[in-house]
GROMACS .gro file of C-alpha atoms in nm:
model
  454
    1MET     CA    1  -1.435  -5.264  18.199
    2ASP     CA    2  -1.196  -4.972  18.223
    3THR     CA    3  -0.929  -5.205  18.075
    4ILE     CA    4  -1.173  -5.328  17.779
    5ASN     CA    5  -1.253  -4.961  17.718
    6ASN     CA    6  -0.868  -4.871  17.672
    7ILE     CA    7  -0.818  -5.174  17.437
    8ILE     CA    8  -1.094  -5.065  17.207
    9THR     CA    9  -0.986  -4.715  17.224
   10THR     CA   10  -0.654  -4.816  17.140
   11ILE     CA   11  -0.759  -4.986  16.833
   12ASN     CA   12  -0.999  -4.729  16.724
   13ASN     CA   13  -0.772  -4.469  16.705
   14PHE     CA   14  -0.557  -4.693  16.460
   15MET     CA   15  -0.856  -4.784  16.259
   16TRP     CA   16  -0.974  -4.383  16.230
   17GLY     CA   17  -0.613  -4.274  16.227
   18TRP     CA   18  -0.434  -4.247  15.905
   19PRO     CA   19  -0.534  -4.648  15.768
   20MET     CA   20  -0.861  -4.571  15.750
   21ILE     CA   21  -0.828  -4.198  15.638
   22ILE     CA   22  -0.616  -4.346  15.316
   23LEU     CA   23  -0.827  -4.596  15.232
   24LEU     CA   24  -1.149  -4.389  15.261
   25LEU     CA   25  -1.007  -4.072  15.077
   26GLY     CA   26  -0.794  -4.287  14.830
   27THR     CA   27  -1.153  -4.411  14.710
   28HIS     CA   28  -1.321  -4.091  14.716
   29MET     CA   29  -1.061  -3.961  14.501
   30TYR     CA   30  -1.018  -4.273  14.281
   31LEU     CA   31  -1.364  -4.290  14.209
   32THR     CA   32  -1.410  -3.894  14.145
   33ILE     CA   33  -1.132  -3.979  13.843
   34ARG     CA   34  -1.290  -4.290  13.720
   35LEU     CA   35  -1.637  -4.172  13.703
   36LYS     CA   36  -1.496  -3.842  13.513
   37CYS     CA   37  -1.622  -3.627  13.823
   38PRO     CA   38  -1.980  -3.672  13.891
   39GLN     CA   39  -1.988  -3.380  14.143
   40ARG     CA   40  -2.009  -3.171  13.814
   41LYS     CA   41  -2.373  -3.328  13.805
   42LEU     CA   42  -2.469  -3.182  14.139
   43MET     CA   43  -2.741  -2.919  14.035
   44LYS     CA   44  -2.899  -3.197  13.821
   45ALA     CA   45  -2.887  -3.441  14.125
   46ILE     CA   46  -3.074  -3.166  14.361
   47ARG     CA   47  -3.345  -3.155  14.076
   48LEU     CA   48  -3.381  -3.519  14.045
   49SER     CA   49  -3.402  -3.587  14.433
   50VAL     CA   50  -3.732  -3.367  14.444
   51GLN     CA   51  -3.875  -3.543  14.142
   52LYS     CA   52  -4.087  -3.893  14.129
   53ASP     CA   53  -4.006  -4.181  13.923
   54SER     CA   54  -4.359  -4.311  14.072
   55ASP     CA   55  -4.390  -4.540  13.766
   56SER     CA   56  -4.040  -4.739  13.846
   57SER     CA   57  -4.008  -5.020  14.091
   58GLY     CA   58  -3.929  -4.952  14.452
   59ASP     CA   59  -4.094  -4.893  14.787
   60VAL     CA   60  -4.057  -4.553  14.844
   61SER     CA   61  -3.959  -4.199  14.628
   62GLN     CA   62  -3.596  -4.120  14.554
   63PHE     CA   63  -3.689  -3.816  14.800
   64GLY     CA   64  -3.799  -4.032  15.041
   65ALA     CA   65  -3.487  -4.284  15.032
   66LEU     CA   66  -3.290  -3.953  15.076
   67ALA     CA   67  -3.470  -3.814  15.331
   68THR     CA   68  -3.418  -4.144  15.536
   69SER     CA   69  -3.063  -4.152  15.452
   70LEU     CA   70  -2.992  -3.817  15.565
   71ALA     CA   71  -3.177  -3.880  15.910
   72ALA     CA   72  -2.922  -4.122  15.979
   73THR     CA   73  -2.636  -3.919  15.880
   74ILE     CA   74  -2.741  -3.599  16.022
   75GLY     CA   75  -2.654  -3.627  16.367
   76THR     CA   76  -2.459  -3.491  16.664
   77GLY     CA   77  -2.137  -3.535  16.464
   78ASN     CA   78  -2.259  -3.260  16.224
   79ILE     CA   79  -2.264  -3.053  16.576
   80ILE     CA   80  -2.029  -3.183  16.833
   81GLY     CA   81  -1.824  -3.379  16.594
   82VAL     CA   82  -1.712  -3.053  16.395
   83ALA     CA   83  -1.617  -2.888  16.727
   84THR     CA   84  -1.453  -3.202  16.817
   85ALA     CA   85  -1.234  -3.185  16.507
   86ILE     CA   86  -1.117  -2.817  16.589
   87SER     CA   87  -1.081  -2.869  16.920
   88LEU     CA   88  -0.837  -3.182  16.810
   89GLY     CA   89  -0.727  -3.022  16.490
   90GLY     CA   90  -0.773  -2.666  16.495
   91PRO     CA   91  -0.940  -2.434  16.285
   92GLY     CA   92  -0.781  -2.593  15.952
   93ALA     CA   93  -0.983  -2.906  16.044
   94VAL     CA   94  -1.311  -2.732  15.930
   95LEU     CA   95  -1.151  -2.730  15.554
   96TRP     CA   96  -1.020  -3.070  15.516
   97CYS     CA   97  -1.386  -3.190  15.652
   98TRP     CA   98  -1.557  -2.974  15.365
   99LEU     CA   99  -1.301  -3.109  15.117
  100THR     CA  100  -1.366  -3.484  15.218
  101GLY     CA  101  -1.728  -3.398  15.156
  102ILE     CA  102  -1.685  -3.266  14.803
  103PHE     CA  103  -1.489  -3.583  14.709
  104GLY     CA  104  -1.721  -3.804  14.913
  105ILE     CA  105  -1.968  -3.703  14.673
  106ALA     CA  106  -1.858  -3.950  14.407
  107THR     CA  107  -1.798  -4.255  14.652
  108LYS     CA  108  -2.208  -4.184  14.789
  109TYR     CA  109  -2.263  -4.180  14.401
  110GLY     CA  110  -2.094  -4.506  14.364
  111GLU     CA  111  -2.293  -4.686  14.658
  112GLY     CA  112  -2.609  -4.579  14.550
  113LEU     CA  113  -2.572  -4.698  14.202
  114LEU     CA  114  -2.466  -5.068  14.322
  115ALA     CA  115  -2.749  -5.064  14.549
  116ILE     CA  116  -3.006  -5.054  14.260
  117LYS     CA  117  -2.807  -5.264  14.034
  118TYR     CA  118  -2.797  -5.541  14.252
  119ARG     CA  119  -3.106  -5.497  14.474
  120VAL     CA  120  -3.364  -5.797  14.471
  121LYS     CA  121  -3.729  -5.793  14.572
  122GLY     CA  122  -3.821  -5.954  14.876
  123PRO     CA  123  -4.073  -6.247  14.988
  124ASP     CA  124  -4.277  -5.948  15.101
  125GLY     CA  125  -4.221  -5.756  14.790
  126CYS     CA  126  -3.998  -5.485  14.912
  127MET     CA  127  -3.677  -5.416  14.791
  128GLN     CA  128  -3.370  -5.531  14.933
  129GLY     CA  129  -3.038  -5.404  14.877
  130GLY     CA  130  -2.705  -5.270  14.993
  131PRO     CA  131  -2.324  -5.343  14.993
  132MET     CA  132  -2.449  -5.729  15.115
  133TYR     CA  133  -2.586  -5.787  14.773
  134ALA     CA  134  -2.346  -5.634  14.572
  135LEU     CA  135  -2.072  -5.832  14.759
  136GLU     CA  136  -2.309  -6.164  14.704
  137ARG     CA  137  -2.448  -6.084  14.348
  138GLY     CA  138  -2.175  -5.882  14.192
  139MET     CA  139  -1.866  -6.029  14.350
  140GLY     CA  140  -2.000  -6.377  14.460
  141MET     CA  141  -1.875  -6.340  14.805
  142LYS     CA  142  -2.153  -6.447  15.036
  143TRP     CA  143  -1.945  -6.465  15.333
  144LEU     CA  144  -1.825  -6.110  15.317
  145ALA     CA  145  -2.174  -6.002  15.288
  146VAL     CA  146  -2.257  -6.164  15.608
  147ILE     CA  147  -1.968  -6.008  15.769
  148PHE     CA  148  -2.084  -5.674  15.663
  149CYS     CA  149  -2.450  -5.720  15.796
  150ILE     CA  150  -2.312  -5.839  16.155
  151PHE     CA  151  -2.081  -5.542  16.208
  152THR     CA  152  -2.363  -5.307  16.082
  153ALA     CA  153  -2.636  -5.462  16.297
  154VAL     CA  154  -2.402  -5.432  16.589
  155ALA     CA  155  -2.320  -5.104  16.478
  156ALA     CA  156  -2.663  -4.977  16.477
  157PHE     CA  157  -2.697  -5.060  16.864
  158GLY     CA  158  -2.426  -4.799  16.914
  159ILE     CA  159  -2.398  -4.512  16.687
  160GLY     CA  160  -2.799  -4.529  16.557
  161ASN     CA  161  -2.953  -4.576  16.871
  162THR     CA  162  -2.833  -4.589  17.238
  163VAL     CA  163  -2.585  -4.282  17.160
  164GLN     CA  164  -2.847  -4.083  17.029
  165ALA     CA  165  -3.095  -4.163  17.296
  166ASN     CA  166  -2.824  -4.033  17.537
  167ALA     CA  167  -2.766  -3.729  17.350
  168ILE     CA  168  -3.157  -3.636  17.375
  169SER     CA  169  -3.166  -3.726  17.763
  170GLU     CA  170  -2.874  -3.531  17.848
  171ASN     CA  171  -2.995  -3.227  17.660
  172LEU     CA  172  -3.320  -3.265  17.816
  173SER     CA  173  -3.207  -3.309  18.138
  174LEU     CA  174  -2.992  -3.000  18.121
  175VAL     CA  175  -3.336  -2.780  18.001
  176CYS     CA  176  -3.519  -2.911  18.291
  177THR     CA  177  -3.274  -2.927  18.586
  178ASP     CA  178  -3.489  -2.679  18.771
  179ILE     CA  179  -3.816  -2.851  18.732
  180CYS     CA  180  -3.736  -3.228  18.813
  181ASP     CA  181  -3.477  -3.471  18.917
  182PRO     CA  182  -3.244  -3.526  18.587
  183LEU     CA  183  -3.274  -3.916  18.606
  184ILE     CA  184  -3.645  -3.865  18.609
  185THR     CA  185  -3.615  -3.639  18.283
  186LYS     CA  186  -3.398  -3.890  18.136
  187LEU     CA  187  -3.597  -4.190  18.192
  188ALA     CA  188  -3.919  -4.010  18.056
  189SER     CA  189  -3.731  -3.892  17.759
  190GLY     CA  190  -3.635  -4.254  17.696
  191LEU     CA  191  -3.988  -4.369  17.718
  192ILE     CA  192  -4.113  -4.131  17.510
  193VAL     CA  193  -3.864  -4.146  17.228
  194ALA     CA  194  -3.911  -4.517  17.272
  195ALA     CA  195  -4.268  -4.491  17.219
  196ILE     CA  196  -4.259  -4.248  16.934
  197VAL     CA  197  -3.992  -4.465  16.724
  198GLY     CA  198  -4.184  -4.809  16.803
  199PHE     CA  199  -4.485  -4.657  16.663
  200VAL     CA  200  -4.334  -4.542  16.318
  201ILE     CA  201  -4.061  -4.842  16.242
  202ILE     CA  202  -4.367  -5.074  16.299
  203GLY     CA  203  -4.509  -4.951  15.946
  204GLY     CA  204  -4.149  -5.066  15.788
  205VAL     CA  205  -3.975  -4.846  15.530
  206ARG     CA  206  -4.242  -4.668  15.411
  207SER     CA  207  -4.359  -4.502  15.731
  208ILE     CA  208  -3.991  -4.413  15.820
  209ALA     CA  209  -3.967  -4.267  15.514
  210THR     CA  210  -4.276  -4.061  15.563
  211TRP     CA  211  -4.157  -3.929  15.894
  212CYS     CA  212  -3.828  -3.834  15.788
  213MET     CA  213  -3.942  -3.681  15.481
  214ARG     CA  214  -4.123  -3.421  15.684
  215LEU     CA  215  -3.873  -3.415  15.941
  216VAL     CA  216  -3.568  -3.378  15.787
  217PRO     CA  217  -3.613  -3.062  15.578
  218LEU     CA  218  -3.783  -2.933  15.882
  219MET     CA  219  -3.511  -2.968  16.117
  220ALA     CA  220  -3.207  -2.901  15.885
  221ILE     CA  221  -3.383  -2.578  15.765
  222LEU     CA  222  -3.442  -2.440  16.096
  223TYR     CA  223  -3.070  -2.538  16.214
  224VAL     CA  224  -2.913  -2.362  15.921
  225LEU     CA  225  -3.128  -2.083  15.958
  226GLY     CA  226  -3.024  -2.033  16.311
  227CYS     CA  227  -2.659  -2.073  16.257
  228ILE     CA  228  -2.656  -1.805  15.996
  229TYR     CA  229  -2.847  -1.556  16.241
  230ILE     CA  230  -2.566  -1.657  16.459
  231LEU     CA  231  -2.328  -1.541  16.192
  232CYS     CA  232  -2.505  -1.246  16.146
  233ILE     CA  233  -2.420  -1.122  16.484
  234ASN     CA  234  -2.069  -1.252  16.441
  235SER     CA  235  -2.065  -1.099  16.085
  236GLN     CA  236  -1.743  -0.888  16.143
  237TYR     CA  237  -1.565  -1.212  16.219
  238ILE     CA  238  -1.658  -1.433  15.930
  239VAL     CA  239  -1.372  -1.323  15.715
  240PRO     CA  240  -1.092  -1.350  15.967
  241ALA     CA  241  -1.230  -1.675  16.040
  242ILE     CA  242  -1.222  -1.807  15.684
  243ARG     CA  243  -0.876  -1.678  15.634
  244LEU     CA  244  -0.760  -1.870  15.990
  245ILE     CA  245  -0.929  -2.166  15.870
  246CYS     CA  246  -0.733  -2.170  15.510
  247THR     CA  247  -0.437  -2.064  15.676
  248GLU     CA  248  -0.429  -2.318  15.963
  249ALA     CA  249  -0.530  -2.604  15.719
  250PHE     CA  250  -0.199  -2.572  15.527
  251SER     CA  251   0.000  -2.396  15.762
  252LEU     CA  252   0.368  -2.620  15.785
  253ARG     CA  253   0.433  -2.472  16.148
  254ALA     CA  254   0.565  -2.716  16.403
  255LEU     CA  255   0.419  -2.787  16.744
  256GLY     CA  256   0.591  -2.880  17.038
  257GLY     CA  257   0.911  -2.951  16.915
  258GLY     CA  258   0.778  -3.126  16.632
  259THR     CA  259   0.921  -3.111  16.255
  260ALA     CA  260   0.743  -2.833  16.003
  261GLY     CA  261   0.401  -3.001  15.875
  262THR     CA  262   0.270  -3.066  16.219
  263VAL     CA  263  -0.009  -2.852  16.211
  264ILE     CA  264  -0.138  -2.943  15.860
  265MET     CA  265  -0.112  -3.310  15.950
  266ILE     CA  266  -0.320  -3.284  16.264
  267ALA     CA  267  -0.534  -3.019  16.121
  268ALA     CA  268  -0.601  -3.283  15.804
  269ARG     CA  269  -0.588  -3.574  16.041
  270TYR     CA  270  -0.892  -3.485  16.247
  271GLY     CA  271  -1.095  -3.272  15.975
  272ILE     CA  272  -1.086  -3.553  15.714
  273ALA     CA  273  -1.163  -3.853  15.984
  274ARG     CA  274  -1.473  -3.625  16.101
  275GLY     CA  275  -1.605  -3.556  15.775
  276LEU     CA  276  -1.590  -3.937  15.665
  277PHE     CA  277  -1.758  -4.017  15.997
  278SER     CA  278  -2.019  -3.741  15.963
  279ASN     CA  279  -2.111  -3.811  15.602
  280GLU     CA  280  -2.037  -4.222  15.603
  281SER     CA  281  -1.929  -4.194  15.211
  282GLY     CA  282  -1.783  -4.533  15.206
  283MET     CA  283  -1.962  -4.686  15.503
  284GLY     CA  284  -2.221  -4.884  15.338
  285SER     CA  285  -2.510  -4.782  15.548
  286ALA     CA  286  -2.699  -4.517  15.296
  287PRO     CA  287  -2.709  -4.760  14.981
  288ILE     CA  288  -2.932  -4.984  15.239
  289VAL     CA  289  -3.222  -4.728  15.198
  290ALA     CA  290  -3.102  -4.616  14.857
  291ALA     CA  291  -3.232  -4.982  14.715
  292ALA     CA  292  -3.561  -4.902  14.855
  293ALA     CA  293  -3.605  -4.631  14.584
  294GLN     CA  294  -3.836  -4.579  14.300
  295THR     CA  295  -3.598  -4.496  13.988
  296ARG     CA  296  -3.568  -4.556  13.638
  297ASN     CA  297  -3.213  -4.645  13.640
  298PRO     CA  298  -2.911  -4.726  13.870
  299VAL     CA  299  -2.761  -4.387  13.789
  300ARG     CA  300  -3.070  -4.133  13.868
  301GLN     CA  301  -3.064  -4.289  14.227
  302ALA     CA  302  -2.672  -4.259  14.246
  303LEU     CA  303  -2.726  -3.881  14.200
  304VAL     CA  304  -3.014  -3.844  14.404
  305SER     CA  305  -2.792  -4.026  14.715
  306SER     CA  306  -2.478  -3.820  14.607
  307THR     CA  307  -2.657  -3.519  14.713
  308GLY     CA  308  -2.675  -3.630  15.104
  309THR     CA  309  -2.298  -3.602  15.175
  310PHE     CA  310  -2.330  -3.250  14.989
  311TRP     CA  311  -2.589  -3.150  15.245
  312ASP     CA  312  -2.446  -3.296  15.559
  313THR     CA  313  -2.073  -3.205  15.534
  314VAL     CA  314  -2.038  -2.930  15.287
  315ILE     CA  315  -2.370  -2.744  15.401
  316ILE     CA  316  -2.427  -2.850  15.726
  317CYS     CA  317  -2.066  -2.935  15.899
  318ALA     CA  318  -1.926  -2.605  15.703
  319ILE     CA  319  -2.172  -2.382  15.871
  320THR     CA  320  -2.131  -2.563  16.215
  321GLY     CA  321  -1.768  -2.509  16.194
  322LEU     CA  322  -1.782  -2.161  16.053
  323VAL     CA  323  -1.981  -2.051  16.347
  324VAL     CA  324  -1.785  -2.231  16.633
  325VAL     CA  325  -1.466  -2.072  16.459
  326THR     CA  326  -1.614  -1.721  16.447
  327SER     CA  327  -1.701  -1.748  16.832
  328ILE     CA  328  -1.387  -1.868  16.896
  329ILE     CA  329  -1.258  -1.516  16.774
  330ALA     CA  330  -1.506  -1.335  16.939
  331TYR     CA  331  -1.473  -1.510  17.255
  332PRO     CA  332  -1.120  -1.590  17.305
  333GLN     CA  333  -1.226  -1.711  17.681
  334ILE     CA  334  -1.358  -2.040  17.549
  335SER     CA  335  -1.204  -2.351  17.625
  336GLN     CA  336  -1.115  -2.550  17.345
  337ASP     CA  337  -0.990  -2.811  17.515
  338ASP     CA  338  -1.309  -3.064  17.450
  339GLY     CA  339  -1.539  -3.068  17.167
  340GLY     CA  340  -1.857  -3.093  17.373
  341MET     CA  341  -1.770  -2.807  17.575
  342LEU     CA  342  -1.654  -2.582  17.339
  343THR     CA  343  -1.987  -2.661  17.121
  344LYS     CA  344  -2.183  -2.556  17.398
  345GLU     CA  345  -1.980  -2.272  17.492
  346ALA     CA  346  -1.961  -2.116  17.144
  347PHE     CA  347  -2.343  -2.151  17.117
  348GLY     CA  348  -2.411  -2.061  17.452
  349LEU     CA  349  -2.235  -1.719  17.430
  350ILE     CA  350  -2.453  -1.625  17.183
  351PRO     CA  351  -2.752  -1.400  17.333
  352TYR     CA  352  -3.114  -1.580  17.367
  353VAL     CA  353  -3.089  -1.772  17.062
  354GLY     CA  354  -2.748  -1.979  17.088
  355THR     CA  355  -2.844  -2.244  17.341
  356PRO     CA  356  -3.181  -2.337  17.231
  357ILE     CA  357  -3.032  -2.355  16.850
  358LEU     CA  358  -2.809  -2.601  16.992
  359THR     CA  359  -3.051  -2.811  17.182
  360PHE     CA  360  -3.291  -2.808  16.930
  361GLY     CA  361  -3.043  -2.931  16.677
  362ILE     CA  362  -2.890  -3.203  16.881
  363ILE     CA  363  -3.265  -3.361  17.018
  364THR     CA  364  -3.395  -3.346  16.622
  365PHE     CA  365  -3.098  -3.445  16.448
  366SER     CA  366  -3.029  -3.761  16.719
  367PHE     CA  367  -3.411  -3.851  16.695
  368SER     CA  368  -3.374  -3.859  16.318
  369THR     CA  369  -3.062  -4.064  16.328
  370ILE     CA  370  -3.254  -4.313  16.554
  371LEU     CA  371  -3.507  -4.363  16.270
  372GLY     CA  372  -3.237  -4.408  15.969
  373TRP     CA  373  -3.025  -4.637  16.159
  374SER     CA  374  -3.348  -4.871  16.254
  375TYR     CA  375  -3.390  -4.944  15.901
  376TYR     CA  376  -3.047  -5.028  15.819
  377GLY     CA  377  -3.004  -5.277  16.131
  378GLU     CA  378  -3.374  -5.404  16.013
  379ARG     CA  379  -3.201  -5.486  15.672
  380ALA     CA  380  -2.897  -5.632  15.793
  381VAL     CA  381  -3.086  -5.888  16.045
  382GLU     CA  382  -3.328  -5.978  15.769
  383TYR     CA  383  -3.018  -6.079  15.548
  384LEU     CA  384  -2.854  -6.308  15.839
  385GLY     CA  385  -3.230  -6.460  15.993
  386GLY     CA  386  -3.503  -6.337  15.748
  387ARG     CA  387  -3.811  -6.206  15.827
  388ARG     CA  388  -3.881  -6.358  16.160
  389ALA     CA  389  -3.559  -6.179  16.329
  390ILE     CA  390  -3.690  -5.842  16.232
  391PHE     CA  391  -3.981  -5.862  16.534
  392CYS     CA  392  -3.726  -5.950  16.801
  393TYR     CA  393  -3.480  -5.665  16.647
  394ARG     CA  394  -3.737  -5.410  16.686
  395VAL     CA  395  -3.790  -5.502  17.050
  396VAL     CA  396  -3.475  -5.488  17.150
  397TRP     CA  397  -3.409  -5.186  16.933
  398ILE     CA  398  -3.688  -4.993  17.158
  399LEU     CA  399  -3.575  -5.116  17.488
  400LEU     CA  400  -3.211  -5.019  17.413
  401ILE     CA  401  -3.345  -4.638  17.347
  402VAL     CA  402  -3.460  -4.631  17.703
  403ALA     CA  403  -3.136  -4.818  17.833
  404GLY     CA  404  -2.944  -4.566  17.652
  405SER     CA  405  -3.112  -4.293  17.789
  406VAL     CA  406  -2.989  -4.329  18.129
  407LEU     CA  407  -2.674  -4.541  18.100
  408SER     CA  408  -2.296  -4.368  18.055
  409LEU     CA  409  -2.177  -4.497  17.698
  410ASP     CA  410  -1.847  -4.450  17.654
  411LEU     CA  411  -1.775  -4.807  17.611
  412VAL     CA  412  -2.074  -4.828  17.379
  413TRP     CA  413  -1.939  -4.523  17.175
  414ASN     CA  414  -1.600  -4.690  17.117
  415VAL     CA  415  -1.741  -5.035  17.018
  416ALA     CA  416  -1.979  -4.832  16.768
  417ASP     CA  417  -1.680  -4.656  16.621
  418LEU     CA  418  -1.486  -4.992  16.596
  419MET     CA  419  -1.789  -5.110  16.418
  420ASN     CA  420  -1.843  -4.862  16.200
  421ALA     CA  421  -1.446  -4.874  16.059
  422PHE     CA  422  -1.494  -5.281  16.025
  423MET     CA  423  -1.821  -5.219  15.842
  424SER     CA  424  -1.660  -4.995  15.586
  425ILE     CA  425  -1.403  -5.232  15.468
  426PRO     CA  426  -1.603  -5.487  15.300
  427ASN     CA  427  -1.813  -5.192  15.151
  428LEU     CA  428  -1.511  -5.020  15.005
  429ILE     CA  429  -1.378  -5.356  14.883
  430SER     CA  430  -1.722  -5.392  14.691
  431LEU     CA  431  -1.664  -4.997  14.552
  432ILE     CA  432  -1.270  -5.051  14.433
  433CYS     CA  433  -1.364  -5.423  14.272
  434LEU     CA  434  -1.681  -5.300  14.081
  435SER     CA  435  -1.541  -4.968  14.000
  436GLY     CA  436  -1.562  -5.080  13.632
  437VAL     CA  437  -1.918  -5.169  13.643
  438ILE     CA  438  -2.011  -4.829  13.819
  439ALA     CA  439  -1.781  -4.681  13.537
  440LYS     CA  440  -1.964  -4.831  13.251
  441GLU     CA  441  -2.320  -4.794  13.371
  442THR     CA  442  -2.217  -4.423  13.449
  443GLN     CA  443  -2.067  -4.381  13.090
  444TYR     CA  444  -2.374  -4.506  12.926
  445TYR     CA  445  -2.693  -4.335  13.145
  446LEU     CA  446  -2.478  -4.021  13.235
  447TRP     CA  447  -2.251  -3.924  12.986
  448ASP     CA  448  -2.412  -4.055  12.688
  449ASN     CA  449  -2.749  -3.901  12.765
  450HIS     CA  450  -2.951  -4.193  12.867
  451LEU     CA  451  -3.033  -4.075  13.207
  452ASP     CA  452  -3.453  -4.075  13.139
  453GLU     CA  453  -3.422  -4.442  13.016
  454VAL     CA  454  -3.582  -4.745  13.192
   0.00000   0.00000   0.00000
């Protein structure tokens, strides 16, 4: 198993290194330019996200689809992932992560547009869409759509299920360490989470969206308010932290005898990689639920979908990064060798509220990710095997929540990362090849002012 894990780790380091960074960031920048910078309509998109197109076809409201997408996207990567980027790439990684979010808005916009453009109504009357339908109906490449669904279904069991359940159980076991045995706490945690998730997902996308609409705003607001409180405590270090982040992001210093530019390259690599992985722009997951939205036309939902990257990376990842960097400046004794430990120490040094904020964030973010990714996995399995395959998938999904709560998951993490990279490639192919369709729809509905047209 160690040998297999090492092999997968090697492949992962390559896939999530410069090749994937160039492919994803290149797509972000290409779509930003070709679509005439849809980021300019961000405030309009935020207003649309809380409006209802209830007279339009679809299964859930635009906000319901966005909340479900955010539930899957806002996860441990927003907390531990940001600290890991800082640990590996230095404080400058925060700025590169933030810039990735800015450009990623255009890609998330394109994904949402194609999801509505090529969605279909299933036998049960529910909308079905996502990259697999864009590949099949827009490009005539059903074989590539099948490959995308296979990677999505496998990745969901890892990044969307077991590793999230493990994060919840690990944090609860630390909180309850003086009350009962950690293994009992982890098992109880797994059973409780599995029961709640089973209750929610049995109702399909409407039930999942309803829960996400309640949970996502609450958890995000409380977490951000907690981080703002920490920044108030560290207020004297905010300006130095911003200065350090900007300086290190573009530093041409050499490290360890390397050539000039080493620092900027390392900061860019880990900041961009973590930003891309965190907001999932280009991965192809979010458009699966965007296809279920009630919307008048593809561009309206595309705008709503694009706000997901804004909230996830431009806001939450940025504020987490600022908390960690200010804490590093305020408490130089913090170890920066490991992202997970850096997060715990940075938040833990804040009197009274630091550890509770971190624990609350990880548990709620992880739980919401399980809900969101359950829908992604179901739609992928349904595309591959029809409605009958969904029940079996749900049973396995619930059982793996319990298993993930008590097992060590290094290998699962690595496999999930690899599957995420593999599912991104077919989706990026559809975005690039169908960019003409995206540009045409955008020109008509957005720039020619037909946004209210059905």
